[in-house]
Coordinates of C-alpha atoms in Angstrom, one line a residue:
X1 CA 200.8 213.0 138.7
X2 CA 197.3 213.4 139.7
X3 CA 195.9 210.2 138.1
X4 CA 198.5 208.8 140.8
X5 CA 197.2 211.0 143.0
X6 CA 193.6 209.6 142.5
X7 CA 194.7 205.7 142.2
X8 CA 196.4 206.7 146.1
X9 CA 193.6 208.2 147.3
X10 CA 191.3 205.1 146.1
X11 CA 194.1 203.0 148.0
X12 CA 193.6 204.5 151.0
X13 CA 189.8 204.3 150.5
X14 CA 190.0 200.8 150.7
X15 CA 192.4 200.7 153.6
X16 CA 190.1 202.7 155.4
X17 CA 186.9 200.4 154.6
X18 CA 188.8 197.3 156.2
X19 CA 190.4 195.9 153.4
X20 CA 187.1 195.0 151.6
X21 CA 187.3 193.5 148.2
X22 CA 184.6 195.0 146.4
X23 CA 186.4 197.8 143.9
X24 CA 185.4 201.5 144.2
X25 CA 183.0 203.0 141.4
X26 CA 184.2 205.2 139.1
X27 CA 181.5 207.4 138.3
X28 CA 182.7 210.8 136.5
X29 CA 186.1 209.7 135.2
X30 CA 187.9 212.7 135.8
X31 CA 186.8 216.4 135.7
X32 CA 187.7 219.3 136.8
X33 CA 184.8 221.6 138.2
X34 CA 186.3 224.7 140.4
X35 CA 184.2 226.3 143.2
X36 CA 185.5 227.6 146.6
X37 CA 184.4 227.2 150.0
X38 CA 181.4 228.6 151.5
X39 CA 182.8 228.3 155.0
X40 CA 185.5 226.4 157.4
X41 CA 186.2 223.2 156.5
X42 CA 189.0 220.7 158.1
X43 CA 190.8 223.7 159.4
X44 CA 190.6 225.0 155.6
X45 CA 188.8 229.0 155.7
X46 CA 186.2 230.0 153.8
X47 CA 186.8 230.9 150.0
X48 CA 189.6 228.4 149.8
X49 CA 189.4 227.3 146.1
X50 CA 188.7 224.0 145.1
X51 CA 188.2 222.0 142.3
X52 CA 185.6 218.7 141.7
X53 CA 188.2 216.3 140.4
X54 CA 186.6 212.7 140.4
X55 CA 183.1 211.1 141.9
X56 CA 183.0 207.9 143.4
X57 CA 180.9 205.0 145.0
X58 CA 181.5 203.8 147.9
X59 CA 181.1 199.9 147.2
X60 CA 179.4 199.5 150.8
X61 CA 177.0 201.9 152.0
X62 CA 176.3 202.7 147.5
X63 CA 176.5 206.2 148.8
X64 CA 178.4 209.1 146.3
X65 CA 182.2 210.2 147.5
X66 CA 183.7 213.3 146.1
X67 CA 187.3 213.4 144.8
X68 CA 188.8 217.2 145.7
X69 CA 191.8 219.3 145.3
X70 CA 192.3 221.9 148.2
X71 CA 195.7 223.6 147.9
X72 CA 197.3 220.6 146.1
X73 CA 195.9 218.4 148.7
X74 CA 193.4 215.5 147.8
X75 CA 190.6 214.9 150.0
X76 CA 187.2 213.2 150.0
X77 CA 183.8 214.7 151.0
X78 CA 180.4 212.6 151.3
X79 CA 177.6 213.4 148.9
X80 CA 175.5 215.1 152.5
X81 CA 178.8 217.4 152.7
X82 CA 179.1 218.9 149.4
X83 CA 177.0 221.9 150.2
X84 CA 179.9 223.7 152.0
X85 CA 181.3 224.3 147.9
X86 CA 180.1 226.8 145.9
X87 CA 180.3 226.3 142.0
X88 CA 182.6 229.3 140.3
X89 CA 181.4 230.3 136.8
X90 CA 182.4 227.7 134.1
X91 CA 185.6 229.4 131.9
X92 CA 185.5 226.5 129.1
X93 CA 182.7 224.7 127.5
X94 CA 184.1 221.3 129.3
X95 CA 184.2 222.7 132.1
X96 CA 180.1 224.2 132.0
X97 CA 178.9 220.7 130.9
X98 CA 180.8 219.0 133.7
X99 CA 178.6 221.6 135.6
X100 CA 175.9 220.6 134.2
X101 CA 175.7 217.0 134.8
X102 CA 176.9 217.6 138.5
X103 CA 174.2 220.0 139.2
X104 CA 171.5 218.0 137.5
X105 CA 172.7 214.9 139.1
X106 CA 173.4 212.9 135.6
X107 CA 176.6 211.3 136.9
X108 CA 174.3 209.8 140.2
X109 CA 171.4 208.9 137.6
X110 CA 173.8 207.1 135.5
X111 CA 175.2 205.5 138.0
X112 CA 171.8 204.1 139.7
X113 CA 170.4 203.6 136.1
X114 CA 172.9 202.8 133.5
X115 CA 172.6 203.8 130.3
X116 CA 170.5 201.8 128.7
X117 CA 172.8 201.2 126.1
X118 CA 170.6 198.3 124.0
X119 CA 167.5 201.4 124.0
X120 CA 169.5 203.5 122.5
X121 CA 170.8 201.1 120.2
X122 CA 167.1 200.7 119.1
X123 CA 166.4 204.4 119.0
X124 CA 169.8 205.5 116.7
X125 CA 168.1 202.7 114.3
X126 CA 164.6 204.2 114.3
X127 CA 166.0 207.8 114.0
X128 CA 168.4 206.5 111.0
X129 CA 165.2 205.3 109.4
X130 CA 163.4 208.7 110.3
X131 CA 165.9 210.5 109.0
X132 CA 165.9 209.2 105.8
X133 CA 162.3 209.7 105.2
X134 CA 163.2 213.3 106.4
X135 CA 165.5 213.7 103.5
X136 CA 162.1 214.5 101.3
X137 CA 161.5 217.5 103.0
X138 CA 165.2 218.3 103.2
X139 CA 165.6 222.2 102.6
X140 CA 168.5 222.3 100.2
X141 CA 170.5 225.6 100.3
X142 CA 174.3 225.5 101.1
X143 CA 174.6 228.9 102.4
X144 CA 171.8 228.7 105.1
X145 CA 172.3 225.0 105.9
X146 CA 176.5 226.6 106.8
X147 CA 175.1 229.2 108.7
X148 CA 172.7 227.3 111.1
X149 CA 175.3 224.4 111.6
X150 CA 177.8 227.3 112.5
X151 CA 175.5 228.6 115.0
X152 CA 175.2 225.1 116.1
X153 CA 178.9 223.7 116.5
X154 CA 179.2 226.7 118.6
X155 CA 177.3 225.8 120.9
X156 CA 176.9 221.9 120.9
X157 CA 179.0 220.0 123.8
X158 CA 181.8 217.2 122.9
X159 CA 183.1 214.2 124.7
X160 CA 181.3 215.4 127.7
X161 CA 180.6 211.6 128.7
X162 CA 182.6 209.0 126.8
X163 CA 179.5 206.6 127.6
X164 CA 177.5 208.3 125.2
X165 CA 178.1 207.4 121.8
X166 CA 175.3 209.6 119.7
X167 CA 177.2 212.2 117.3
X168 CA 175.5 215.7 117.5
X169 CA 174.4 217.0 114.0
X170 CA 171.3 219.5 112.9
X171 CA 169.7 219.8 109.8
X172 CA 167.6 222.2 108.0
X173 CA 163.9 221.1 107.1
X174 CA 161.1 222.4 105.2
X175 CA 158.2 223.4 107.2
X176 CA 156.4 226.1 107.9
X177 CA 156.0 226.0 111.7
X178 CA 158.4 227.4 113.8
X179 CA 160.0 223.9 114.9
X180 CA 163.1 222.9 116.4
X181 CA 163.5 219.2 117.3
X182 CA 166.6 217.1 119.1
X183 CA 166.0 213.6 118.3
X184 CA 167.6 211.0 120.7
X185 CA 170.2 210.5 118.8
X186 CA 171.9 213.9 118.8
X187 CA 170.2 214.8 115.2
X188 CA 168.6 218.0 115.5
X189 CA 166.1 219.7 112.6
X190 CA 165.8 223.5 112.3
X191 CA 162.4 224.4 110.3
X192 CA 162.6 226.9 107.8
X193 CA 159.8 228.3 109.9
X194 CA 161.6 228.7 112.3
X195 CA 164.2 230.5 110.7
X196 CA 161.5 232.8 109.4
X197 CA 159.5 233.0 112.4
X198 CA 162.8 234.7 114.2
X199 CA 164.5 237.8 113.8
X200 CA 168.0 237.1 115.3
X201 CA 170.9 234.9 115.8
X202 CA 170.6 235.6 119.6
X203 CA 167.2 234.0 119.4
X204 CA 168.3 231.1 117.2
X205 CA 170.8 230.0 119.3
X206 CA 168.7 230.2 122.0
X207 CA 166.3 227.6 120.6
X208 CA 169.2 225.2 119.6
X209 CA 170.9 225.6 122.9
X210 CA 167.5 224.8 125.0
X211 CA 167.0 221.7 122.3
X212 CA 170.5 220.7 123.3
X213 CA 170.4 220.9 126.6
X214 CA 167.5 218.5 126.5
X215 CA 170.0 215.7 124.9
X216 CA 172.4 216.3 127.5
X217 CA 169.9 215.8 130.3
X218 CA 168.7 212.8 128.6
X219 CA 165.5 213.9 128.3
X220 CA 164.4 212.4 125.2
X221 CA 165.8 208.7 126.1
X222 CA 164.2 208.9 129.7
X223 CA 160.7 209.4 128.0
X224 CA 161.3 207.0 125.4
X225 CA 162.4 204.4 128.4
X226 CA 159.1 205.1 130.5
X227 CA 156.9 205.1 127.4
X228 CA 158.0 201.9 126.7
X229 CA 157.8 200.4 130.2
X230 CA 154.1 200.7 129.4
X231 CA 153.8 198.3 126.2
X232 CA 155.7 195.3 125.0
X233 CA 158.8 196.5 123.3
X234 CA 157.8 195.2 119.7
X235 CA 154.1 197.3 120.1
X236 CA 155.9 200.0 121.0
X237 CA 158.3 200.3 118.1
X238 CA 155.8 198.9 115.7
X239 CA 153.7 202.3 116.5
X240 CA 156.8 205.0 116.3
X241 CA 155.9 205.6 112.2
X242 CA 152.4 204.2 112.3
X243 CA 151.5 207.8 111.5
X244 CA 154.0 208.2 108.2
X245 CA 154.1 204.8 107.2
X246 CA 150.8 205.3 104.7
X247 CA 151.8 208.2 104.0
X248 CA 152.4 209.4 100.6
X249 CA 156.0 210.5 99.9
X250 CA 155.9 212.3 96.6
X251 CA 157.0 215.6 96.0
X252 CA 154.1 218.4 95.3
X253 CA 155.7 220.5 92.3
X254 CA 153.8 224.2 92.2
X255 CA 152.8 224.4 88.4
X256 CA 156.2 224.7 87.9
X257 CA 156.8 227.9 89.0
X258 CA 159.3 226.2 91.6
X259 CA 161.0 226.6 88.4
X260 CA 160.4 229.9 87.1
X261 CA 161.2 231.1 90.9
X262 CA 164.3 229.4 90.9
X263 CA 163.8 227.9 94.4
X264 CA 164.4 224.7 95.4
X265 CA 162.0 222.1 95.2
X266 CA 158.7 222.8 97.3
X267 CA 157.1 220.1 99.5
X268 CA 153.7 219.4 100.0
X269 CA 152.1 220.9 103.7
X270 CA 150.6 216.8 103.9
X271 CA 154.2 215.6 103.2
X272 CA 155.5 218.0 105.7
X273 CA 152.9 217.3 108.1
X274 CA 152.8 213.2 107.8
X275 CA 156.2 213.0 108.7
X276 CA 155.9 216.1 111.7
X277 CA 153.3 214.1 113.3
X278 CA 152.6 214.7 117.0
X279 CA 152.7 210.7 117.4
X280 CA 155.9 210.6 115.5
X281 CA 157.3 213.3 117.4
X282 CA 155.9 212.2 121.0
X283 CA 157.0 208.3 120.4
X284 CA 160.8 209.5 119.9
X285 CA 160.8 210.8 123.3
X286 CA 160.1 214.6 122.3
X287 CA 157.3 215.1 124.5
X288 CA 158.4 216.5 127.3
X289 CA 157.0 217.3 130.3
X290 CA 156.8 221.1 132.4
X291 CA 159.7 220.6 134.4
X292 CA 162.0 218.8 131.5
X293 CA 161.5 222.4 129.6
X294 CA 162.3 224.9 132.3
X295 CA 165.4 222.8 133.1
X296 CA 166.9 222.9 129.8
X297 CA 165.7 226.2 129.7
X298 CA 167.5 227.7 132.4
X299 CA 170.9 225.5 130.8
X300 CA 169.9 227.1 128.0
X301 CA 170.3 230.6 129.4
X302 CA 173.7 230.2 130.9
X303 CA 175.2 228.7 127.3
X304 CA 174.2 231.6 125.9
X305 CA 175.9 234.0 128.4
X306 CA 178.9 231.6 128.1
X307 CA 179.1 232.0 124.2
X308 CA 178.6 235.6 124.4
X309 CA 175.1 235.4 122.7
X310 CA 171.8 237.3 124.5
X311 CA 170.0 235.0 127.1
X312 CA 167.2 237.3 127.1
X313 CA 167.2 235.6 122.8
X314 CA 164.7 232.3 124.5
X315 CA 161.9 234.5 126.1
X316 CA 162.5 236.7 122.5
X317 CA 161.8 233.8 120.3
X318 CA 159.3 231.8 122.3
X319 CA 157.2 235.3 122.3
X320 CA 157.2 235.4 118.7
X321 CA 156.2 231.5 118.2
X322 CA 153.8 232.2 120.2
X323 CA 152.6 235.1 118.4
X324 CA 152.9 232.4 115.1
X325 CA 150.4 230.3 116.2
X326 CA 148.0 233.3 118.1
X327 CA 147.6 235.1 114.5
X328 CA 146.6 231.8 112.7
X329 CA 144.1 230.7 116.1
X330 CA 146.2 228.1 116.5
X331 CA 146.8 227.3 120.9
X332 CA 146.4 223.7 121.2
X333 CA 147.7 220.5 119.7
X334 CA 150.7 222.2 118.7
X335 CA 153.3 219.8 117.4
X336 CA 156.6 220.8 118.9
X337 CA 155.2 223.1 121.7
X338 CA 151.5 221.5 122.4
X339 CA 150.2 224.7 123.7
X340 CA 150.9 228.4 123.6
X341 CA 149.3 228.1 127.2
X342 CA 152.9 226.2 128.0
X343 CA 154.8 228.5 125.8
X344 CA 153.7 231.2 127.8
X345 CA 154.8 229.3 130.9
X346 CA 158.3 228.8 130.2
X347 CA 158.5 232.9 129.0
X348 CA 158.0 233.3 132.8
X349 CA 160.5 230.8 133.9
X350 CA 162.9 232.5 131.4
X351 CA 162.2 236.1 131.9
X352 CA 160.0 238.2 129.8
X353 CA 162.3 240.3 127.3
X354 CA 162.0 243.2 124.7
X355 CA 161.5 241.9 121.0
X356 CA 164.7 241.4 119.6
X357 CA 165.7 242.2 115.9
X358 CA 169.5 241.8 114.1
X359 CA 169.9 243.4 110.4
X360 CA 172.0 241.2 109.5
X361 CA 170.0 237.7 110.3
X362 CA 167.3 239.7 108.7
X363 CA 169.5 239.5 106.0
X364 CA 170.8 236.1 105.7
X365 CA 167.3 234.6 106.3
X366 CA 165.3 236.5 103.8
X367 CA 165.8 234.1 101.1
X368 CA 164.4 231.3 103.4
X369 CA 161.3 233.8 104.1
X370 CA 160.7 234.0 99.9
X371 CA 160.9 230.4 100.1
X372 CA 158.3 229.9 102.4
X373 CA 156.2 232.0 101.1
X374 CA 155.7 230.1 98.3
X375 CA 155.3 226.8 99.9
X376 CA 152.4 228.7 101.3
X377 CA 151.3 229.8 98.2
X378 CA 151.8 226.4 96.7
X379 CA 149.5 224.8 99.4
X380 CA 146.9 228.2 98.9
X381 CA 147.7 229.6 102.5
X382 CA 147.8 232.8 100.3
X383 CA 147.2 235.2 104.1
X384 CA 150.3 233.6 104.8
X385 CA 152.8 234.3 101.9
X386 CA 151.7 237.8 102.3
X387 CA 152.6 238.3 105.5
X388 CA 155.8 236.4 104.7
X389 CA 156.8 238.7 102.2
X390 CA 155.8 242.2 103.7
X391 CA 158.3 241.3 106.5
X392 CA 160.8 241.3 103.4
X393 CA 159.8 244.7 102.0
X394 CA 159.5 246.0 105.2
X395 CA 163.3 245.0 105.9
X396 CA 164.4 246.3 102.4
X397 CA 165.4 242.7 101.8
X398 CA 162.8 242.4 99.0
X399 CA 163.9 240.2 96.2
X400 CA 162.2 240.3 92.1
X401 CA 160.3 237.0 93.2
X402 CA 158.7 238.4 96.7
X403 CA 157.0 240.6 94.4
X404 CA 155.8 238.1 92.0
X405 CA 154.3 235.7 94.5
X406 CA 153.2 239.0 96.8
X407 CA 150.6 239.4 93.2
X408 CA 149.9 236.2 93.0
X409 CA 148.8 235.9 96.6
X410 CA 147.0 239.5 96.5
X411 CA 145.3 238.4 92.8
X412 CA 144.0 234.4 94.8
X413 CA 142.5 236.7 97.5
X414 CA 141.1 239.7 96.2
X415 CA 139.7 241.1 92.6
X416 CA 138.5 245.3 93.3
X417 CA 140.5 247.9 91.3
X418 CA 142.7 249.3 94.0
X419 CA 144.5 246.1 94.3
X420 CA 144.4 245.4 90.6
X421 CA 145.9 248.9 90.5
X422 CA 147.9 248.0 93.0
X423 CA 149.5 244.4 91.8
X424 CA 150.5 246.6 88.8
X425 CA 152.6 248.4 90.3
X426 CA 154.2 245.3 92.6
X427 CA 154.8 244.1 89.4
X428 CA 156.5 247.7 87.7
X429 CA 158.8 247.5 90.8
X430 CA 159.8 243.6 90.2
X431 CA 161.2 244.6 86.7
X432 CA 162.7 247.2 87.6
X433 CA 164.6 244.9 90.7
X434 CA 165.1 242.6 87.9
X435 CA 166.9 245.3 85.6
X436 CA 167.9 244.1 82.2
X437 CA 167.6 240.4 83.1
X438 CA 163.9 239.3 81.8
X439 CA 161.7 237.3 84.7
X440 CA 159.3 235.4 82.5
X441 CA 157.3 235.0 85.6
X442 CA 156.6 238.9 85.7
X443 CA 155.3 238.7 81.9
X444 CA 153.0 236.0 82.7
X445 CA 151.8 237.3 86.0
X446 CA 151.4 240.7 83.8
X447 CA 149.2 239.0 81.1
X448 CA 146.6 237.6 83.8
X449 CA 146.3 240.6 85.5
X450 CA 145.9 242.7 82.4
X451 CA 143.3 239.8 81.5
X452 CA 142.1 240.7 84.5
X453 CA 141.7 244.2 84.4
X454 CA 139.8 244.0 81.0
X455 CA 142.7 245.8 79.3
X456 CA 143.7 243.2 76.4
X457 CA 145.4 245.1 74.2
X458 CA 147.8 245.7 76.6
X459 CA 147.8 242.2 77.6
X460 CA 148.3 241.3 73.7
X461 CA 151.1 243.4 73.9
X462 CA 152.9 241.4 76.8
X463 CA 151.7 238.5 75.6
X464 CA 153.9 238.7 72.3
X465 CA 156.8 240.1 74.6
X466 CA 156.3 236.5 76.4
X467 CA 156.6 234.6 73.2
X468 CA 159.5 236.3 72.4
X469 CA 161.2 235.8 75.5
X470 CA 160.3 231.9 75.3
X471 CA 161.5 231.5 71.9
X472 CA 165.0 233.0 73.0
X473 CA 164.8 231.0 75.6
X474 CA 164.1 227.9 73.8
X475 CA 166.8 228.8 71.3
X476 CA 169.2 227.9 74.0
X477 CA 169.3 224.4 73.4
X478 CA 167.4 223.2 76.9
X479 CA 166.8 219.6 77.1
X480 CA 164.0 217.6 79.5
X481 CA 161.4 219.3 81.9
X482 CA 162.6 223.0 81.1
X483 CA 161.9 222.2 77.3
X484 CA 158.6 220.6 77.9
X485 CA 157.5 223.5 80.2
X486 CA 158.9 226.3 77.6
X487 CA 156.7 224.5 75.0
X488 CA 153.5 224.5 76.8
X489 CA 153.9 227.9 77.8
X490 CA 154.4 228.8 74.2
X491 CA 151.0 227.1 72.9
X492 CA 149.3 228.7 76.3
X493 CA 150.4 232.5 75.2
X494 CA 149.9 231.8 71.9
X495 CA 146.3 230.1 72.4
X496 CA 145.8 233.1 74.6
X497 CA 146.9 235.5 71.6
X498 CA 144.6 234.1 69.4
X499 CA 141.6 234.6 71.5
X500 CA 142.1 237.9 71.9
X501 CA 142.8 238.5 68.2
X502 CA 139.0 237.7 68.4
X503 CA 137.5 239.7 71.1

């Protein structure tokens, strides 16, 4: 009934222009946005309710028409009269993106534009190919990868403009900056930097909703478009992955102990960094400029409050990137962010706000925290790991191989006696987290730092413990890189043995 409503109200439009044959413009398809009245209008009071059902062109004058509902009634209002309506707070999330568009004037800019629809054809092919070089630093946990793309489906838009083709996804990346990226294409990447840099779902979801609210406003597409107005089309896309098409793609293993710490396999900081270029990044559209951020900023804030999560989560996570970077003397040529200087300047768009912590984030990310700590001590940022896993102890989240890689950072950066002393007893309280189940990692760790410590009949002793534990180990039957690595540990501890035999 009310598409007939809207095809008779079009009729009339053309009545009323004479009879022209040009054809009215569709420009929203329909919506539904409610508001009410801010005064009089056609004999209608103030705080009449209305509701945004369609906007129009008219084919003359070019000029915007507005589709409304008063009490059952259809009307039109020019774009110069719209003022009189006051938006109500959005109820669905259909209804808050319809909102958004309106009040950020995408359905006129996509009208006067278009939508570029042979760019973006270009950029999905770019960010495919990106993607897939991505899927070497892919951070490969089930659990955490569910739990971020919950947090994302809940807030992500759908079929908010059926001219936009790009399917929204996000992934989970290793890195250890505090990044969050929205490629053109609707692909987001969540760093496991992030994930450790932040202490709460509210503050999550605040990142990925500002990141999403930059695809929505077309952000990324509009830069890409004016970045290429400036170079030949083929010189521009030839220089998107100039910066990781040298670059070396092969996996940095740490000694093995990726093994022996039963994490996933670690990537390289060079890897990492070759394909989280700021070229790469700034070609693909991601660049964006003062007034890009504070706008999908402010959406940002009223998603939040519209999924019940705590706006105050974006000033709460941008203070602690910026605190990231501040502790490692790190304010300029940022790659996400640029500068904590601009950091700092969307905190006071946003609204300072009180640290925010959630046990039970704490709790599901602390696994991803032990895992970058060692890709920081697999890359020798050994300040780092430590800091990484004293936020795990101090949270009582502290797992047998924080401990392990807590030592082995402490033993890189310092040799006096209080730490040796101290390492000792890291190491006392990662066997007794590990209970009855024997962490050759601890033995070995043990040996060195008995080594260390001068003490080697002690280390002997630990060293024929080790043996043990590898021959039982190897008595198992394992087959390819575990039995190769079993073996030359076995000739090292038994080398090692010998020697001191000697001393």
């Amino acid at each position: 009934m009310k598409r007939f409503t809207i095809l008779f109200l079009m009729a009339c439009l053309f009545a009323a222009m004479g009879g022209a044959k040009p054809k009215v413009k569709d420009i929203s398809g329909s919506i539904a946005i409610n508001g009410e009245l801010k005064k009089n209008y056609r004999n209608t009071p103030a705080g009449t309710p209305v509701i945004i059902r369609r906007i129009i062109q008219n084919p003359k004058t070019f000029s915007l028409l507005y589709a409304i509902e008063i009490n059952g009634i259809q009307e039109t209002i020019p774009e110069e009269e719209m003022y009189i309506i006051t938006l109500s707070t959005p109820q669905t999330d259909r209804e808050f993106w319809q909102q958004a568009y309106f009040k950020n004037q995408l359905y006129k800019h996509f009208s006067e534009r278009g939508y570029r629809h042979e760019l973006r054809r270009e950029i999905d092919e770019e960010c495919s190919e990106y993607l897939d070089r991505l899927h070497e630093i892919a951070y490969q946990d089930d659990y955490i990868t569910s739990y971020v793309q919950g947090v994302f489906a809940k807030l992500a838009p759908a079929g908010i403009d059926p001219n936009r083709n790009e399917q929204l996804n996000v992934r989970v990346i290793q890195s250890t900056e505090p990044d969050a990226y929205m490629l053109p294409n609707g692909s987001m990447l969540i760093s496991t930097g992030l994930l450790c840099t932040l202490d709460s779902e509210d503050e999550l979801a605040a990142m990925i909703a500002t990141e999403i609210a930059h695809f929505v406003l077309d952000h990324q597409v509009e830069n890409i478009y004016r970045a290429e107005r400036r170079l030949k089309n083929a010189v521009f896309w030839g220089n998107v992955f100039s910066a990781t098409a040298e670059a070396a793609f092969d996996i940095a293993y740490w000694n093995n102990d990726s093994n022996a710490l039963t994490v996933s396999t670690i990537a390289s900081l060079g890897e990492v960094a070759s394909l989280l270029s700021i070229p790469a990044i700034n070609r693909l559209g991601m660049r964006y400029k003062t007034n890009q951020e504070i706008a999908s900023d402010r959406i940002a804030r009223d998603l939040l409050s519209l999924k019940g999560y705590n706006p105050d989560g974006l000033p709460s996570a941008l203070g602690k990137i910026i605190d990231y970077y501040n502790i490692r003397h790190r304010t300029e040529k940022i790659t996400r962010y640029e500068s904590t200087q601009l950091l700092l300047k969307r905190i006071e768009k946003a609204g300072k706000a009180e640290s925010q912590t959630s046990y039970p984030y704490l709790k599901k990310t602390s696994d991803i925290v032990t895992f970058n700590a060692a890709m920081n001590m697999a890359n020798q940022r050994y300040m780092d790991a430590v800091r990484l896993i004293q936020k795990n102890i101090d949270n009582n989240f502290a797992s047998t191989h924080d401990y392990v890689i807590l030592v082995k950072a402490k033993m890189a950066l310092y040799n006096t006696e209080d730490i040796n002393n101290e390492c000792l007893s890291l190491l006392d309280k990662a066997q007794e987290l590990a209970g009855n189940s024997p962490n050759l990692d601890i033995y070995k760790q043990r040996i060195l730092l008995l080594m260390r410590m001068n003490k080697q009949s002690k280390a002997a002793n630990s060293l024929k413990e080790y043996l043990s534990l590898l021959a039982k180990y190897q008595a198992q039957g394992i087959k390819g890189e575990e039995e190769e690595w079993t073996a030359k540990e076995m000739n090292w501890a038994g080398e090692l043995l010998d020697k001191i035999s000697r001393i």
